[in-house]
Amino acid sequence: MAQKPSIPKGTRDFSPAEMAGRDHIFNTVRTVFKKYGYSPIETPSMENLSTLLGKYGEEGDKLLFKVLNSGDAFSGVTPDMLSNSNSLSVKVCEKGLRYDLTVPFARYVVQHQSEIVFPFKRYQIQPVWRADRPQKGRYREFYQCDVDVIGSNSLINELELVQIVDDVFGKLGLSVVVKINNRKVLSGIAEVSGHADKLIDITVAIDKIDKIGIDAVKEELYSKGIDEDAVAIIEPILTLSGATEDKLTRMSDILSYSEIGLKGVEELKELFGLIESAGVACEVELDLSLARGLNYYTGAIFEVKSKETSMGSICGGGRYDDLTGIFGLKGVSGVGISFGADRIYDVISTLDRFPKDAVEGTKVLFTNMGDKEMRYAIPLVKILREAGIASEIYPDQVKLKKQFDYADKRGIPFLAIIGEDEITNSKISLKNLSTGEQKVIDKEDIINSFKN
Amino acid sequence: MAQKPSIPKGTRDFSPAEMAGRDHIFNTVRTVFKKYGYSPIETPSMENLSTLLGKYGEEGDKLLFKVLNSGDAFSGVTPDMLSNSNSLSVKVCEKGLRYDLTVPFARYVVQHQSEIVFPFKRYQIQPVWRADRPQKGRYREFYQCDVDVIGSNSLINELELVQIVDDVFGKLGLSVVVKINNRKVLSGIAEVSGHADKLIDITVAIDKIDKIGIDAVKEELYSKGIDEDAVAIIEPILTLSGATEDKLTRMSDILSYSEIGLKGVEELKELFGLIESAGVACEVELDLSLARGLNYYTGAIFEVKSKETSMGSICGGGRYDDLTGIFGLKGVSGVGISFGADRIYDVISTLDRFPKDAVEGTKVLFTNMGDKEMRYAIPLVKILREAGIASEIYPDQVKLKKQFDYADKRGIPFLAIIGEDEITNSKISLKNLSTGEQKVIDKEDIINSFKN
């Protein structure tokens, strides 16, 4: 009995039409990254599980795909080990699929530190895997496009990341807003509210303001033991309005007793100043509630949202001062952002904004009505291909109707019809399938028919 | 204690320099595939283990990387199950990493048959994973570049694959020989030798002739129970010399009592005729001992070898008449070849034949000697990037020597030096780092300095 074929849930096949859209996105980000002086690297799909475990929190550990040891994975496993699934899985699986590109990058930098020229500007476009519950827009295998610079403290790196975002989404024809915050400002807010120890609780709560509103945020703060006086300090920050400059001046006042908070305000002032002077086309906004999980970030925090759809974040990142420390290389600061290719695909798709010529398909199909006709076509198709014009000969000698249908379904714009008459007179009948126009040309003119 | 970072054995990191070489190969094959009318698809890294198991022989099953089920993988596992590692591993792992691109392609065709336009010409460039013992030139994660047409019996497809090989290796600057055989001829040889039932033994033995010589092949044939009379029929076939046409005429005689054998000779005659009339630059050779494992092949068999190195096969493939049958779609014939990107990389590398401009790195580095200088450079670098010229500002304000060193190590050819004088006079000092030449230009002329 034949198997009914399927693929694991949360994974996808990509058809030629989907590939064209995806390649459009990858080529765009790649071209922009290179223009800004970033170089590509790749890391293996599998990392040692010890490299990955403990880097993404307890929840993240659960979402790692583990790879069974090859050979006899269960030799040495005793019945009592079955009672502890976690430790058993780590015993029989020494490897796991990468969960993101950031931890492998940190591992790469430490492992290859002697070969790397710092500051190291790298980009990386590869799939990652997470055993998340699959749902609309969330997959178990998806691509990240990461761009990071490591080994430099200058805020010009932050400026360049904003310029890269502006450039990429401009080229993709999407209207976006770049939201910016600074982790030090969040620390300052926690400090002046008298709850420096509750930084995580505070930021997790205020990060939700867009979704749940100010009243629910306040409720959550109270429930975490933040007192009314503290909330009275935090609330006006979240509802600050006006120009970025004015907001930052207000924040300087509010955070005047927090050294780290003032440092954060200063960094934001400098970054917004750089962005102002460089000039970017997209909207850039100070968002004092932006936190993005906080895992690594120590300075700037970025998030990019599509202004034309309700798709959440399509790109995000920030500065991290000690990413490589976990692998033994201390004091190397970096900053980077990650483009979510799958979500960007969904946005462009929803807005129907893929360029119509993104599918670089075949331009000419030569019909095949017999051996003589086929042999007549072979050198002609060769000439076209040598000129870089994608072309095909229909391989089988079947009814012309079927060959027409093939061209039509494949979206091939031109049909080169070869019959007795054409061979006798050294001609080609060339039919434009979109206009229906058909003309007879000298076979020597084939190449000129497609040059313009 | 910090972990000492490493990666699983048999896997690799790719540095920017290595990526440049790899991208050169991928871009070359991709461009050629498209020119011949092939479209890209991608399939998930993980397939259901049931899709993969039993497709690569017993040895292949052992080399599959299995992925542990997420959640509690060991719930329901009882101590007695520990005695059978194989069945336990299939119980706790429902997914595996793909082993090649052919089986996923067959699965794709069957699963999406209603959306596909046949004949379906597809290419696929993705990594595959095998738990092979790592050794020089053999990795546990490596890329395959497959190009197949499915749903067509015409030998023009075989011709096109040879043209594709010729095109790809011509563009890569490698001298290769394409060896061609036909499975039906091998069947015919087994048949006329009176050992149709020992086809596998015979082909496995004669496939080794290049490595072990004719005498050792004869020994192996005897050891498999092939009698002297049969060997007397097989031996002259293996030592046939002369032009391809003469060899094929001889084979017609030898195989005159084997219907399938004669069919194979006829196919080879037609294919070599097509290749002759189309004209290819590389060497094409009839190799009657070529078998390539035989797994799927039913017609043409291809193998490509580098003529300038001793690296074995760098590309191979053939025709298979029933690949999709295992997934329930019968009678769909296909033919394809697979380029081994990693081996091709090693060959080009050994011959030092990567194009010197393959590394599309940064062209200009602006020095950064202070805030004022940096702000002067920001709009200039923007102009260059808008013109598609990759450029950078050194992010940190450190000693000029360090910035020079960075440009040098990164292989950046031009340094744009900005100091007090340059700013006062609206100039840029542009230094060519390979010639040492330095000139002062108007800042408005920056773009013209890089156009030619």
Short mmCIF file of N, CA, C and O in Angstrom, two decimals, chain A residues 16-93:
data_model
loop_
_atom_site.label_atom_id
_atom_site.label_comp_id
_atom_site.label_asym_id
_atom_site.label_seq_id
_atom_site.Cartn_x
_atom_site.Cartn_y
_atom_site.Cartn_z
N PRO A 16 7.25 27.02 -6.88
CA PRO A 16 8.01 28.02 -7.64
C PRO A 16 7.48 29.45 -7.45
O PRO A 16 8.27 30.38 -7.30
N ALA A 17 6.15 29.63 -7.42
CA ALA A 17 5.60 30.99 -7.27
C ALA A 17 5.96 31.55 -5.89
O ALA A 17 6.34 32.72 -5.76
N GLU A 18 5.86 30.72 -4.86
CA GLU A 18 6.23 31.18 -3.52
C GLU A 18 7.73 31.46 -3.42
O GLU A 18 8.15 32.42 -2.78
N MET A 19 8.52 30.62 -4.06
CA MET A 19 9.97 30.81 -4.05
C MET A 19 10.35 32.15 -4.66
O MET A 19 11.28 32.82 -4.21
N ALA A 20 9.63 32.54 -5.71
CA ALA A 20 9.94 33.81 -6.36
C ALA A 20 9.75 34.97 -5.38
O ALA A 20 10.59 35.86 -5.29
N GLY A 21 8.65 34.93 -4.62
CA GLY A 21 8.41 35.97 -3.63
C GLY A 21 9.46 35.95 -2.53
O GLY A 21 9.97 36.99 -2.11
N ARG A 22 9.80 34.76 -2.06
CA ARG A 22 10.80 34.64 -1.00
C ARG A 22 12.16 35.12 -1.48
O ARG A 22 12.85 35.85 -0.77
N ASP A 23 12.54 34.71 -2.68
CA ASP A 23 13.84 35.14 -3.21
C ASP A 23 13.89 36.66 -3.37
O ASP A 23 14.94 37.28 -3.17
N HIS A 24 12.76 37.24 -3.72
CA HIS A 24 12.69 38.70 -3.84
C HIS A 24 13.06 39.34 -2.49
O HIS A 24 13.83 40.30 -2.43
N ILE A 25 12.51 38.81 -1.42
CA ILE A 25 12.81 39.34 -0.08
C ILE A 25 14.29 39.10 0.27
O ILE A 25 15.00 40.02 0.68
N PHE A 26 14.74 37.85 0.11
CA PHE A 26 16.13 37.53 0.48
C PHE A 26 17.12 38.36 -0.34
O PHE A 26 18.10 38.87 0.20
N ASN A 27 16.87 38.48 -1.63
CA ASN A 27 17.80 39.25 -2.47
C ASN A 27 17.83 40.72 -2.07
O ASN A 27 18.88 41.35 -2.09
N THR A 28 16.67 41.25 -1.69
CA THR A 28 16.60 42.65 -1.28
C THR A 28 17.41 42.87 0.00
O THR A 28 18.26 43.77 0.05
N VAL A 29 17.16 42.07 1.03
CA VAL A 29 17.91 42.28 2.27
C VAL A 29 19.40 42.04 2.05
O VAL A 29 20.24 42.82 2.51
N ARG A 30 19.73 41.02 1.27
CA ARG A 30 21.14 40.70 1.04
C ARG A 30 21.86 41.87 0.34
O ARG A 30 22.96 42.26 0.74
N THR A 31 21.22 42.42 -0.67
CA THR A 31 21.81 43.54 -1.41
C THR A 31 22.04 44.74 -0.49
O THR A 31 23.09 45.37 -0.52
N VAL A 32 21.05 45.03 0.35
CA VAL A 32 21.19 46.17 1.27
C VAL A 32 22.28 45.89 2.31
O VAL A 32 23.15 46.74 2.54
N PHE A 33 22.27 44.70 2.89
CA PHE A 33 23.28 44.37 3.91
C PHE A 33 24.70 44.58 3.34
O PHE A 33 25.57 45.14 4.00
N LYS A 34 24.91 44.10 2.12
CA LYS A 34 26.23 44.20 1.51
C LYS A 34 26.63 45.65 1.29
O LYS A 34 27.79 46.02 1.46
N LYS A 35 25.67 46.46 0.88
CA LYS A 35 25.93 47.87 0.59
C LYS A 35 26.42 48.60 1.83
O LYS A 35 27.14 49.59 1.74
N TYR A 36 25.99 48.10 2.99
CA TYR A 36 26.42 48.72 4.26
C TYR A 36 27.68 48.06 4.82
O TYR A 36 28.08 48.33 5.95
N GLY A 37 28.29 47.19 4.04
CA GLY A 37 29.57 46.61 4.45
C GLY A 37 29.47 45.37 5.31
O GLY A 37 30.45 44.99 5.96
N TYR A 38 28.29 44.73 5.34
CA TYR A 38 28.16 43.50 6.12
C TYR A 38 28.52 42.28 5.26
O TYR A 38 28.22 42.26 4.08
N SER A 39 29.16 41.29 5.86
CA SER A 39 29.59 40.08 5.15
C SER A 39 28.78 38.88 5.65
O SER A 39 28.45 38.79 6.83
N PRO A 40 28.53 37.92 4.75
CA PRO A 40 27.74 36.75 5.15
C PRO A 40 28.55 35.69 5.89
O PRO A 40 29.73 35.48 5.58
N ILE A 41 27.94 35.03 6.84
CA ILE A 41 28.48 33.78 7.39
C ILE A 41 27.33 32.77 7.43
O ILE A 41 26.16 33.15 7.31
N GLU A 42 27.66 31.50 7.57
CA GLU A 42 26.65 30.49 7.87
C GLU A 42 27.17 29.57 8.96
O GLU A 42 28.37 29.35 9.07
N THR A 43 26.25 29.07 9.76
CA THR A 43 26.61 28.14 10.83
C THR A 43 25.80 26.86 10.61
O THR A 43 24.81 26.87 9.88
N PRO A 44 26.22 25.74 11.23
CA PRO A 44 25.51 24.48 10.99
C PRO A 44 24.08 24.51 11.54
O PRO A 44 23.81 25.21 12.52
N SER A 45 23.21 23.74 10.92
CA SER A 45 21.82 23.63 11.40
C SER A 45 21.79 23.02 12.79
O SER A 45 20.98 23.40 13.62
N MET A 46 22.69 22.05 13.01
CA MET A 46 22.76 21.42 14.32
C MET A 46 23.87 22.07 15.14
O MET A 46 24.98 22.26 14.64
N GLU A 47 23.57 22.41 16.39
CA GLU A 47 24.59 22.84 17.34
C GLU A 47 24.63 21.81 18.46
O GLU A 47 23.67 21.04 18.65
N ASN A 48 25.73 21.77 19.20
CA ASN A 48 25.72 20.97 20.40
C ASN A 48 24.61 21.48 21.31
O ASN A 48 24.44 22.69 21.46
N LEU A 49 23.85 20.57 21.89
CA LEU A 49 22.73 20.98 22.73
C LEU A 49 23.22 21.87 23.88
O LEU A 49 22.52 22.81 24.30
N SER A 50 24.44 21.64 24.35
CA SER A 50 24.98 22.45 25.44
C SER A 50 25.17 23.91 25.02
O SER A 50 25.16 24.80 25.85
N THR A 51 25.35 24.14 23.73
CA THR A 51 25.47 25.52 23.24
C THR A 51 24.12 26.23 23.33
O THR A 51 24.06 27.44 23.57
N LEU A 52 23.05 25.47 23.13
CA LEU A 52 21.72 26.08 23.04
C LEU A 52 20.98 26.13 24.37
O LEU A 52 20.28 27.12 24.67
N LEU A 53 21.13 25.08 25.19
CA LEU A 53 20.35 24.99 26.43
C LEU A 53 20.66 26.15 27.38
O LEU A 53 21.81 26.53 27.54
N GLY A 54 19.61 26.68 28.00
CA GLY A 54 19.79 27.72 29.00
C GLY A 54 19.94 29.11 28.42
O GLY A 54 20.13 30.09 29.15
N LYS A 55 19.89 29.24 27.09
CA LYS A 55 20.07 30.55 26.47
C LYS A 55 18.75 31.25 26.17
O LYS A 55 18.73 32.44 25.88
N TYR A 56 17.65 30.52 26.21
CA TYR A 56 16.37 31.10 25.80
C TYR A 56 15.32 31.00 26.91
O TYR A 56 14.13 31.06 26.65
N GLY A 57 15.79 30.81 28.15
CA GLY A 57 14.85 30.65 29.25
C GLY A 57 14.29 29.23 29.26
O GLY A 57 14.51 28.45 28.34
N GLU A 58 13.54 28.93 30.33
CA GLU A 58 13.00 27.58 30.51
C GLU A 58 12.05 27.23 29.37
O GLU A 58 12.06 26.12 28.84
N GLU A 59 11.24 28.21 28.97
CA GLU A 59 10.27 28.01 27.90
C GLU A 59 11.00 27.69 26.58
O GLU A 59 10.61 26.79 25.85
N GLY A 60 12.08 28.44 26.34
CA GLY A 60 12.85 28.22 25.12
C GLY A 60 13.48 26.84 25.08
O GLY A 60 13.47 26.17 24.04
N ASP A 61 14.00 26.38 26.21
CA ASP A 61 14.59 25.03 26.26
C ASP A 61 13.59 23.98 25.78
O ASP A 61 13.95 23.04 25.08
N LYS A 62 12.34 24.16 26.17
CA LYS A 62 11.30 23.19 25.79
C LYS A 62 11.03 23.22 24.30
O LYS A 62 10.51 22.27 23.74
N LEU A 63 11.31 24.35 23.67
CA LEU A 63 10.99 24.51 22.25
C LEU A 63 12.13 24.08 21.33
O LEU A 63 12.02 24.18 20.11
N LEU A 64 13.23 23.61 21.93
CA LEU A 64 14.35 23.16 21.09
C LEU A 64 14.05 21.80 20.47
O LEU A 64 13.57 20.90 21.16
N PHE A 65 14.34 21.66 19.19
CA PHE A 65 14.26 20.34 18.56
C PHE A 65 15.57 19.61 18.83
O PHE A 65 16.65 20.11 18.49
N LYS A 66 15.47 18.44 19.44
CA LYS A 66 16.67 17.67 19.77
C LYS A 66 16.87 16.57 18.74
O LYS A 66 15.91 15.97 18.27
N VAL A 67 18.12 16.30 18.42
CA VAL A 67 18.45 15.29 17.41
C VAL A 67 19.04 14.06 18.10
O VAL A 67 20.02 14.17 18.85
N LEU A 68 18.42 12.92 17.84
CA LEU A 68 18.85 11.68 18.48
C LEU A 68 20.28 11.33 18.06
O LEU A 68 20.64 11.43 16.89
N ASN A 69 21.09 10.92 19.04
CA ASN A 69 22.46 10.48 18.72
C ASN A 69 22.43 9.36 17.69
O ASN A 69 21.56 8.50 17.73
N SER A 70 23.40 9.37 16.78
CA SER A 70 23.42 8.28 15.81
C SER A 70 24.08 7.05 16.45
O SER A 70 24.64 7.11 17.53
N GLY A 71 23.97 5.92 15.78
CA GLY A 71 24.41 4.67 16.40
C GLY A 71 23.32 4.21 17.35
O GLY A 71 22.16 4.56 17.20
N ASP A 72 23.70 3.43 18.36
CA ASP A 72 22.70 2.95 19.31
C ASP A 72 22.51 3.99 20.41
O ASP A 72 23.22 4.00 21.41
N ALA A 73 21.51 4.86 20.21
CA ALA A 73 21.32 6.00 21.11
C ALA A 73 20.94 5.56 22.52
O ALA A 73 21.16 6.28 23.48
N PHE A 74 20.36 4.36 22.63
CA PHE A 74 19.81 3.97 23.93
C PHE A 74 20.68 2.98 24.70
O PHE A 74 20.26 2.48 25.74
N SER A 75 21.88 2.71 24.18
CA SER A 75 22.75 1.83 24.96
C SER A 75 23.15 2.59 26.21
O SER A 75 23.44 3.79 26.17
N GLY A 76 23.13 1.94 27.31
CA GLY A 76 23.47 2.61 28.57
C GLY A 76 22.28 3.27 29.24
O GLY A 76 22.40 3.81 30.34
N VAL A 77 21.12 3.24 28.58
CA VAL A 77 19.92 3.79 29.23
C VAL A 77 19.30 2.69 30.09
O VAL A 77 19.05 1.58 29.60
N THR A 78 19.11 2.99 31.36
CA THR A 78 18.53 2.01 32.28
C THR A 78 17.08 2.39 32.58
O THR A 78 16.72 3.57 32.44
N PRO A 79 16.26 1.40 32.94
CA PRO A 79 14.82 1.66 33.14
C PRO A 79 14.52 2.83 34.07
O PRO A 79 13.58 3.59 33.83
N ASP A 80 15.34 3.02 35.12
CA ASP A 80 15.05 4.10 36.06
C ASP A 80 15.18 5.49 35.41
O ASP A 80 14.59 6.46 35.88
N MET A 81 15.95 5.57 34.32
CA MET A 81 16.13 6.86 33.66
C MET A 81 14.85 7.32 32.97
O MET A 81 14.69 8.50 32.66
N LEU A 82 13.94 6.37 32.73
CA LEU A 82 12.71 6.72 32.02
C LEU A 82 11.82 7.67 32.83
O LEU A 82 10.95 8.33 32.28
N SER A 83 12.08 7.73 34.12
CA SER A 83 11.22 8.57 34.95
C SER A 83 11.54 10.05 34.81
O SER A 83 10.74 10.91 35.16
N ASN A 84 12.73 10.37 34.28
CA ASN A 84 13.08 11.78 34.09
C ASN A 84 13.31 12.06 32.60
O ASN A 84 14.41 11.93 32.08
N SER A 85 12.24 12.47 31.96
CA SER A 85 12.24 12.64 30.51
C SER A 85 13.26 13.70 30.08
O SER A 85 13.95 13.54 29.07
N ASN A 86 13.36 14.78 30.85
CA ASN A 86 14.28 15.87 30.50
C ASN A 86 15.72 15.43 30.46
O ASN A 86 16.43 15.65 29.49
N SER A 87 16.16 14.80 31.54
CA SER A 87 17.57 14.42 31.59
C SER A 87 17.85 13.27 30.63
O SER A 87 18.93 13.19 30.05
N LEU A 88 16.85 12.40 30.41
CA LEU A 88 17.04 11.32 29.45
C LEU A 88 17.19 11.88 28.03
O LEU A 88 18.06 11.45 27.27
N SER A 89 16.36 12.88 27.70
CA SER A 89 16.42 13.42 26.34
C SER A 89 17.78 14.07 26.07
O SER A 89 18.31 14.00 24.96
N VAL A 90 18.37 14.67 27.11
CA VAL A 90 19.69 15.28 26.92
C VAL A 90 20.78 14.21 26.83
O VAL A 90 21.79 14.39 26.15
N LYS A 91 20.52 13.07 27.47
CA LYS A 91 21.49 11.97 27.38
C LYS A 91 21.50 11.34 25.98
O LYS A 91 22.57 11.04 25.44
N VAL A 92 20.33 11.15 25.42
CA VAL A 92 20.26 10.46 24.12
C VAL A 92 20.34 11.43 22.94
O VAL A 92 20.41 11.01 21.78
N CYS A 93 20.30 12.74 23.23
CA CYS A 93 20.42 13.75 22.18
C CYS A 93 21.53 14.73 22.55
O CYS A 93 21.35 15.54 23.45
#
